[in-house]
Amino acid sequence: VQLQASGGGLVQAGGSLRLSCVASGRTFSTFSTYGMGWFRQAPGKEREFVATIRRVGGSTYYADAVKGRFTISRDNAKNAVYLEMISLKPADTAVYYCAASATTFISAARSDYNFWGQGTQVTVSS
């Protein structure tokens, strides 16, 4: 199973970015059966939850730090999940990881995610 994240880059504070994550692999035959999430890790800090979207129904859940600024969405036909980020702040600077969860409930816990992508760097300058 492979999760390929892309879309990171360098942006000024107040700017926007759209991250994408595409799932592939022989054992990842049914993307729609996985909940998808985004996490991030800043230098010297723990990896933290950002947003998640349920496998069924599309319910979403966000970390307080990004609520109202970030939007997670998915396109099951393309095996893809997206993270639209606006009003970016220097505090959003981190490596962003997408992850897939086989659980049936919505979760912000890293331990509930079975597969992880390689990460994409987001840098927000002040």
Short mmCIF file of N, CA and C in Angstrom, two decimals:
data_model
loop_
_atom_site.label_atom_id
_atom_site.label_comp_id
_atom_site.label_asym_id
_atom_site.label_seq_id
_atom_site.Cartn_x
_atom_site.Cartn_y
_atom_site.Cartn_z
N VAL A 1 0.84 -1.19 0.00
CA VAL A 1 0.00 0.00 0.00
C VAL A 1 0.88 1.24 0.00
N GLN A 2 0.55 2.16 -0.88
CA GLN A 2 1.32 3.41 -0.96
C GLN A 2 0.39 4.60 -0.88
N LEU A 3 0.78 5.58 -0.10
CA LEU A 3 0.09 6.86 -0.03
C LEU A 3 1.09 7.92 -0.46
N GLN A 4 0.79 8.58 -1.53
CA GLN A 4 1.70 9.58 -2.10
C GLN A 4 1.14 10.96 -1.88
N ALA A 5 1.76 11.71 -1.00
CA ALA A 5 1.32 13.08 -0.71
C ALA A 5 2.10 14.07 -1.56
N SER A 6 1.44 15.14 -1.93
CA SER A 6 2.09 16.18 -2.73
C SER A 6 1.38 17.51 -2.48
N GLY A 7 1.97 18.58 -3.02
CA GLY A 7 1.34 19.88 -2.92
C GLY A 7 1.94 20.83 -1.91
N GLY A 8 2.90 20.35 -1.14
CA GLY A 8 3.54 21.23 -0.19
C GLY A 8 4.40 22.27 -0.87
N GLY A 9 4.89 23.21 -0.08
CA GLY A 9 5.74 24.25 -0.63
C GLY A 9 5.96 25.37 0.35
N LEU A 10 6.52 26.45 -0.17
CA LEU A 10 6.79 27.64 0.62
C LEU A 10 5.75 28.70 0.29
N VAL A 11 5.12 29.24 1.32
CA VAL A 11 4.08 30.25 1.10
C VAL A 11 4.17 31.30 2.19
N GLN A 12 3.76 32.50 1.88
CA GLN A 12 3.77 33.57 2.87
C GLN A 12 2.56 33.43 3.80
N ALA A 13 2.70 33.97 4.97
CA ALA A 13 1.58 33.98 5.92
C ALA A 13 0.36 34.60 5.26
N GLY A 14 -0.79 33.98 5.49
CA GLY A 14 -2.01 34.43 4.87
C GLY A 14 -2.31 33.76 3.55
N GLY A 15 -1.34 33.04 3.03
CA GLY A 15 -1.51 32.36 1.76
C GLY A 15 -2.24 31.04 1.89
N SER A 16 -2.29 30.31 0.79
CA SER A 16 -3.02 29.05 0.77
C SER A 16 -2.26 27.99 0.00
N LEU A 17 -2.56 26.76 0.33
CA LEU A 17 -2.01 25.59 -0.36
C LEU A 17 -3.06 24.49 -0.39
N ARG A 18 -2.93 23.61 -1.36
CA ARG A 18 -3.80 22.45 -1.43
C ARG A 18 -2.94 21.20 -1.50
N LEU A 19 -3.05 20.38 -0.48
CA LEU A 19 -2.32 19.11 -0.45
C LEU A 19 -3.19 18.01 -1.05
N SER A 20 -2.51 17.09 -1.72
CA SER A 20 -3.19 15.93 -2.29
C SER A 20 -2.51 14.66 -1.80
N CYS A 21 -3.27 13.61 -1.73
CA CYS A 21 -2.73 12.30 -1.35
C CYS A 21 -3.46 11.25 -2.16
N VAL A 22 -2.70 10.47 -2.90
CA VAL A 22 -3.28 9.42 -3.73
C VAL A 22 -2.86 8.06 -3.21
N ALA A 23 -3.82 7.16 -3.08
CA ALA A 23 -3.57 5.82 -2.58
C ALA A 23 -3.45 4.84 -3.72
N SER A 24 -2.54 3.89 -3.57
CA SER A 24 -2.37 2.86 -4.59
C SER A 24 -1.82 1.61 -3.94
N GLY A 25 -1.79 0.54 -4.70
CA GLY A 25 -1.24 -0.70 -4.18
C GLY A 25 -2.23 -1.84 -4.28
N ARG A 26 -1.69 -3.01 -4.38
CA ARG A 26 -2.53 -4.19 -4.61
C ARG A 26 -3.51 -4.44 -3.48
N THR A 27 -3.09 -4.18 -2.23
CA THR A 27 -3.96 -4.46 -1.09
C THR A 27 -4.88 -3.30 -0.77
N PHE A 28 -4.75 -2.23 -1.50
CA PHE A 28 -5.59 -1.05 -1.26
C PHE A 28 -6.65 -0.99 -2.33
N SER A 29 -7.41 -2.05 -2.40
CA SER A 29 -8.34 -2.20 -3.52
C SER A 29 -9.60 -1.39 -3.39
N THR A 30 -9.96 -1.03 -2.16
CA THR A 30 -11.20 -0.31 -1.95
C THR A 30 -10.94 0.91 -1.09
N PHE A 31 -10.56 1.98 -1.74
CA PHE A 31 -10.22 3.22 -1.05
C PHE A 31 -11.36 3.71 -0.18
N SER A 32 -12.59 3.52 -0.66
CA SER A 32 -13.75 4.05 0.04
C SER A 32 -14.00 3.38 1.39
N THR A 33 -13.34 2.27 1.66
CA THR A 33 -13.53 1.58 2.94
C THR A 33 -12.60 2.10 4.03
N TYR A 34 -11.75 3.06 3.68
CA TYR A 34 -10.80 3.62 4.64
C TYR A 34 -11.14 5.05 5.01
N GLY A 35 -11.11 5.31 6.30
CA GLY A 35 -11.12 6.70 6.73
C GLY A 35 -9.76 7.29 6.40
N MET A 36 -9.72 8.56 6.06
CA MET A 36 -8.46 9.20 5.68
C MET A 36 -8.19 10.40 6.59
N GLY A 37 -6.93 10.57 6.90
CA GLY A 37 -6.57 11.67 7.78
C GLY A 37 -5.31 12.38 7.34
N TRP A 38 -5.14 13.56 7.88
CA TRP A 38 -3.91 14.34 7.71
C TRP A 38 -3.35 14.61 9.09
N PHE A 39 -2.05 14.44 9.20
CA PHE A 39 -1.31 14.76 10.41
C PHE A 39 -0.15 15.65 10.01
N ARG A 40 0.47 16.26 10.99
CA ARG A 40 1.65 17.08 10.68
C ARG A 40 2.66 16.97 11.81
N GLN A 41 3.91 17.20 11.45
CA GLN A 41 4.98 17.14 12.43
C GLN A 41 5.95 18.28 12.19
N ALA A 42 6.04 19.15 13.17
CA ALA A 42 6.99 20.26 13.12
C ALA A 42 8.31 19.80 13.74
N PRO A 43 9.42 20.45 13.40
CA PRO A 43 10.72 20.05 13.96
C PRO A 43 10.70 20.05 15.48
N GLY A 44 11.15 18.95 16.06
CA GLY A 44 11.24 18.85 17.51
C GLY A 44 9.93 18.59 18.21
N LYS A 45 8.88 18.37 17.45
CA LYS A 45 7.56 18.15 18.06
C LYS A 45 7.00 16.80 17.66
N GLU A 46 5.99 16.37 18.43
CA GLU A 46 5.30 15.13 18.12
C GLU A 46 4.43 15.32 16.87
N ARG A 47 4.19 14.22 16.20
CA ARG A 47 3.25 14.26 15.08
C ARG A 47 1.84 14.48 15.64
N GLU A 48 1.13 15.44 15.07
CA GLU A 48 -0.17 15.78 15.61
C GLU A 48 -1.25 15.68 14.55
N PHE A 49 -2.45 15.42 15.05
CA PHE A 49 -3.62 15.30 14.19
C PHE A 49 -4.00 16.66 13.61
N VAL A 50 -4.43 16.63 12.34
CA VAL A 50 -4.90 17.85 11.68
C VAL A 50 -6.37 17.73 11.30
N ALA A 51 -6.70 16.69 10.53
CA ALA A 51 -8.08 16.55 10.04
C ALA A 51 -8.31 15.11 9.61
N THR A 52 -9.59 14.71 9.62
CA THR A 52 -9.93 13.38 9.15
C THR A 52 -11.30 13.41 8.49
N ILE A 53 -11.51 12.45 7.60
CA ILE A 53 -12.79 12.33 6.92
C ILE A 53 -13.18 10.86 6.93
N ARG A 54 -14.41 10.60 7.29
CA ARG A 54 -14.88 9.22 7.43
C ARG A 54 -14.96 8.52 6.09
N ARG A 55 -14.91 7.20 6.17
CA ARG A 55 -14.97 6.41 4.94
C ARG A 55 -16.36 6.45 4.34
N VAL A 56 -17.37 6.58 5.16
CA VAL A 56 -18.75 6.59 4.69
C VAL A 56 -19.42 7.86 5.18
N GLY A 57 -20.09 8.52 4.31
CA GLY A 57 -20.84 9.70 4.72
C GLY A 57 -20.09 11.00 4.62
N GLY A 58 -18.76 10.92 4.67
CA GLY A 58 -17.97 12.13 4.50
C GLY A 58 -17.90 13.04 5.70
N SER A 59 -18.29 12.54 6.87
CA SER A 59 -18.16 13.40 8.07
C SER A 59 -16.71 13.75 8.29
N THR A 60 -16.48 14.96 8.76
CA THR A 60 -15.13 15.44 8.98
C THR A 60 -14.93 15.88 10.42
N TYR A 61 -13.66 15.94 10.80
CA TYR A 61 -13.31 16.38 12.14
C TYR A 61 -11.95 17.05 12.05
N TYR A 62 -11.81 18.18 12.77
CA TYR A 62 -10.59 18.98 12.67
C TYR A 62 -9.98 19.26 14.04
N ALA A 63 -8.69 19.43 14.03
CA ALA A 63 -8.02 19.94 15.22
C ALA A 63 -8.43 21.39 15.42
N ASP A 64 -8.51 21.81 16.65
CA ASP A 64 -8.93 23.18 16.94
C ASP A 64 -8.04 24.21 16.25
N ALA A 65 -6.76 23.91 16.14
CA ALA A 65 -5.80 24.86 15.58
C ALA A 65 -6.04 25.18 14.11
N VAL A 66 -6.77 24.31 13.42
CA VAL A 66 -6.95 24.51 11.98
C VAL A 66 -8.42 24.69 11.60
N LYS A 67 -9.29 24.53 12.57
CA LYS A 67 -10.72 24.62 12.30
C LYS A 67 -11.07 25.99 11.70
N GLY A 68 -11.84 25.95 10.62
CA GLY A 68 -12.22 27.18 9.95
C GLY A 68 -11.24 27.64 8.89
N ARG A 69 -10.05 27.04 8.87
CA ARG A 69 -9.03 27.42 7.88
C ARG A 69 -8.69 26.27 6.93
N PHE A 70 -8.80 25.06 7.41
CA PHE A 70 -8.46 23.88 6.61
C PHE A 70 -9.73 23.12 6.28
N THR A 71 -9.75 22.51 5.09
CA THR A 71 -10.88 21.68 4.68
C THR A 71 -10.36 20.38 4.09
N ILE A 72 -10.83 19.27 4.64
CA ILE A 72 -10.46 17.96 4.11
C ILE A 72 -11.59 17.46 3.23
N SER A 73 -11.22 16.82 2.13
CA SER A 73 -12.22 16.25 1.23
C SER A 73 -11.63 15.00 0.59
N ARG A 74 -12.47 14.23 -0.06
CA ARG A 74 -11.97 13.01 -0.70
C ARG A 74 -12.71 12.79 -2.00
N ASP A 75 -12.04 12.10 -2.91
CA ASP A 75 -12.62 11.70 -4.18
C ASP A 75 -12.35 10.20 -4.32
N ASN A 76 -13.34 9.39 -3.98
CA ASN A 76 -13.13 7.94 -3.99
C ASN A 76 -12.87 7.39 -5.38
N ALA A 77 -13.38 8.05 -6.39
CA ALA A 77 -13.14 7.60 -7.77
C ALA A 77 -11.68 7.74 -8.16
N LYS A 78 -10.99 8.68 -7.50
CA LYS A 78 -9.58 8.92 -7.81
C LYS A 78 -8.66 8.39 -6.72
N ASN A 79 -9.23 7.70 -5.72
CA ASN A 79 -8.42 7.21 -4.58
C ASN A 79 -7.61 8.35 -3.96
N ALA A 80 -8.26 9.49 -3.81
CA ALA A 80 -7.52 10.67 -3.36
C ALA A 80 -8.21 11.36 -2.19
N VAL A 81 -7.38 11.98 -1.37
CA VAL A 81 -7.86 12.83 -0.29
C VAL A 81 -7.09 14.15 -0.39
N TYR A 82 -7.76 15.23 -0.04
CA TYR A 82 -7.18 16.55 -0.20
C TYR A 82 -7.25 17.32 1.12
N LEU A 83 -6.37 18.30 1.24
CA LEU A 83 -6.40 19.21 2.37
C LEU A 83 -6.22 20.62 1.82
N GLU A 84 -7.30 21.37 1.82
CA GLU A 84 -7.27 22.75 1.38
C GLU A 84 -6.94 23.62 2.59
N MET A 85 -5.88 24.40 2.47
CA MET A 85 -5.42 25.20 3.61
C MET A 85 -5.41 26.67 3.21
N ILE A 86 -6.10 27.50 3.97
CA ILE A 86 -6.12 28.94 3.72
C ILE A 86 -5.68 29.66 4.98
N SER A 87 -5.44 30.96 4.84
CA SER A 87 -5.01 31.78 5.98
C SER A 87 -3.89 31.11 6.75
N LEU A 88 -2.91 30.65 6.02
CA LEU A 88 -1.81 29.91 6.65
C LEU A 88 -1.00 30.81 7.58
N LYS A 89 -0.50 30.19 8.65
CA LYS A 89 0.29 30.88 9.65
C LYS A 89 1.66 30.21 9.76
N PRO A 90 2.66 30.93 10.23
CA PRO A 90 3.98 30.29 10.44
C PRO A 90 3.88 29.04 11.33
N ALA A 91 2.94 29.04 12.27
CA ALA A 91 2.75 27.88 13.14
C ALA A 91 2.27 26.65 12.39
N ASP A 92 1.82 26.81 11.15
CA ASP A 92 1.39 25.66 10.34
C ASP A 92 2.57 24.98 9.65
N THR A 93 3.75 25.54 9.77
CA THR A 93 4.94 24.96 9.17
C THR A 93 5.22 23.58 9.75
N ALA A 94 5.29 22.58 8.86
CA ALA A 94 5.48 21.20 9.31
C ALA A 94 5.56 20.31 8.08
N VAL A 95 5.94 19.06 8.32
CA VAL A 95 5.76 18.03 7.30
C VAL A 95 4.36 17.46 7.49
N TYR A 96 3.61 17.44 6.42
CA TYR A 96 2.23 16.95 6.47
C TYR A 96 2.17 15.53 5.91
N TYR A 97 1.50 14.66 6.67
CA TYR A 97 1.37 13.27 6.31
C TYR A 97 -0.09 12.90 6.11
N CYS A 98 -0.37 12.14 5.06
CA CYS A 98 -1.71 11.56 4.95
C CYS A 98 -1.65 10.14 5.49
N ALA A 99 -2.79 9.66 5.94
CA ALA A 99 -2.86 8.34 6.54
C ALA A 99 -4.22 7.73 6.30
N ALA A 100 -4.26 6.40 6.31
CA ALA A 100 -5.50 5.67 6.08
C ALA A 100 -5.83 4.80 7.28
N SER A 101 -7.10 4.82 7.64
CA SER A 101 -7.56 4.07 8.80
C SER A 101 -8.64 3.08 8.41
N ALA A 102 -8.51 1.84 8.91
CA ALA A 102 -9.51 0.82 8.62
C ALA A 102 -10.64 0.82 9.66
N THR A 103 -10.56 1.71 10.64
CA THR A 103 -11.60 1.73 11.66
C THR A 103 -12.91 2.26 11.10
N THR A 104 -13.99 1.91 11.77
CA THR A 104 -15.31 2.35 11.31
C THR A 104 -15.72 3.69 11.92
N PHE A 105 -14.95 4.14 12.91
CA PHE A 105 -15.30 5.39 13.58
C PHE A 105 -14.29 6.47 13.20
N ILE A 106 -14.68 7.70 13.40
CA ILE A 106 -13.78 8.80 13.10
C ILE A 106 -12.75 8.90 14.22
N SER A 107 -11.49 9.11 13.88
CA SER A 107 -10.45 9.08 14.89
C SER A 107 -9.37 10.11 14.63
N ALA A 108 -8.88 10.68 15.72
CA ALA A 108 -7.75 11.60 15.67
C ALA A 108 -6.47 10.95 16.22
N ALA A 109 -6.56 9.68 16.56
CA ALA A 109 -5.43 8.99 17.17
C ALA A 109 -4.53 8.34 16.13
N ARG A 110 -3.24 8.60 16.23
CA ARG A 110 -2.29 8.02 15.27
C ARG A 110 -2.36 6.51 15.24
N SER A 111 -2.61 5.92 16.39
CA SER A 111 -2.63 4.46 16.49
C SER A 111 -3.77 3.82 15.72
N ASP A 112 -4.77 4.60 15.33
CA ASP A 112 -5.90 4.06 14.57
C ASP A 112 -5.65 4.08 13.07
N TYR A 113 -4.51 4.59 12.66
CA TYR A 113 -4.20 4.69 11.23
C TYR A 113 -3.20 3.60 10.85
N ASN A 114 -3.56 2.85 9.81
CA ASN A 114 -2.80 1.67 9.44
C ASN A 114 -1.71 1.94 8.42
N PHE A 115 -1.93 2.93 7.56
CA PHE A 115 -0.99 3.20 6.48
C PHE A 115 -0.67 4.70 6.46
N TRP A 116 0.60 4.99 6.16
CA TRP A 116 1.07 6.38 6.18
C TRP A 116 1.81 6.71 4.89
N GLY A 117 1.65 7.94 4.45
CA GLY A 117 2.42 8.45 3.33
C GLY A 117 3.76 8.97 3.78
N GLN A 118 4.54 9.45 2.83
CA GLN A 118 5.92 9.86 3.12
C GLN A 118 6.02 11.30 3.60
N GLY A 119 4.97 12.06 3.47
CA GLY A 119 4.99 13.44 3.95
C GLY A 119 5.35 14.45 2.87
N THR A 120 4.83 15.65 3.04
CA THR A 120 5.15 16.76 2.15
C THR A 120 5.36 18.00 3.00
N GLN A 121 6.42 18.73 2.71
CA GLN A 121 6.82 19.87 3.54
C GLN A 121 5.98 21.11 3.22
N VAL A 122 5.46 21.71 4.26
CA VAL A 122 4.77 23.00 4.15
C VAL A 122 5.53 24.00 5.00
N THR A 123 5.95 25.08 4.39
CA THR A 123 6.68 26.13 5.10
C THR A 123 5.95 27.45 4.90
N VAL A 124 5.59 28.08 6.00
CA VAL A 124 4.88 29.35 5.95
C VAL A 124 5.80 30.43 6.52
N SER A 125 6.14 31.40 5.70
CA SER A 125 7.04 32.47 6.14
C SER A 125 6.22 33.65 6.68
N SER A 126 6.83 34.35 7.62
CA SER A 126 6.13 35.49 8.23
C SER A 126 6.40 36.78 7.49
#
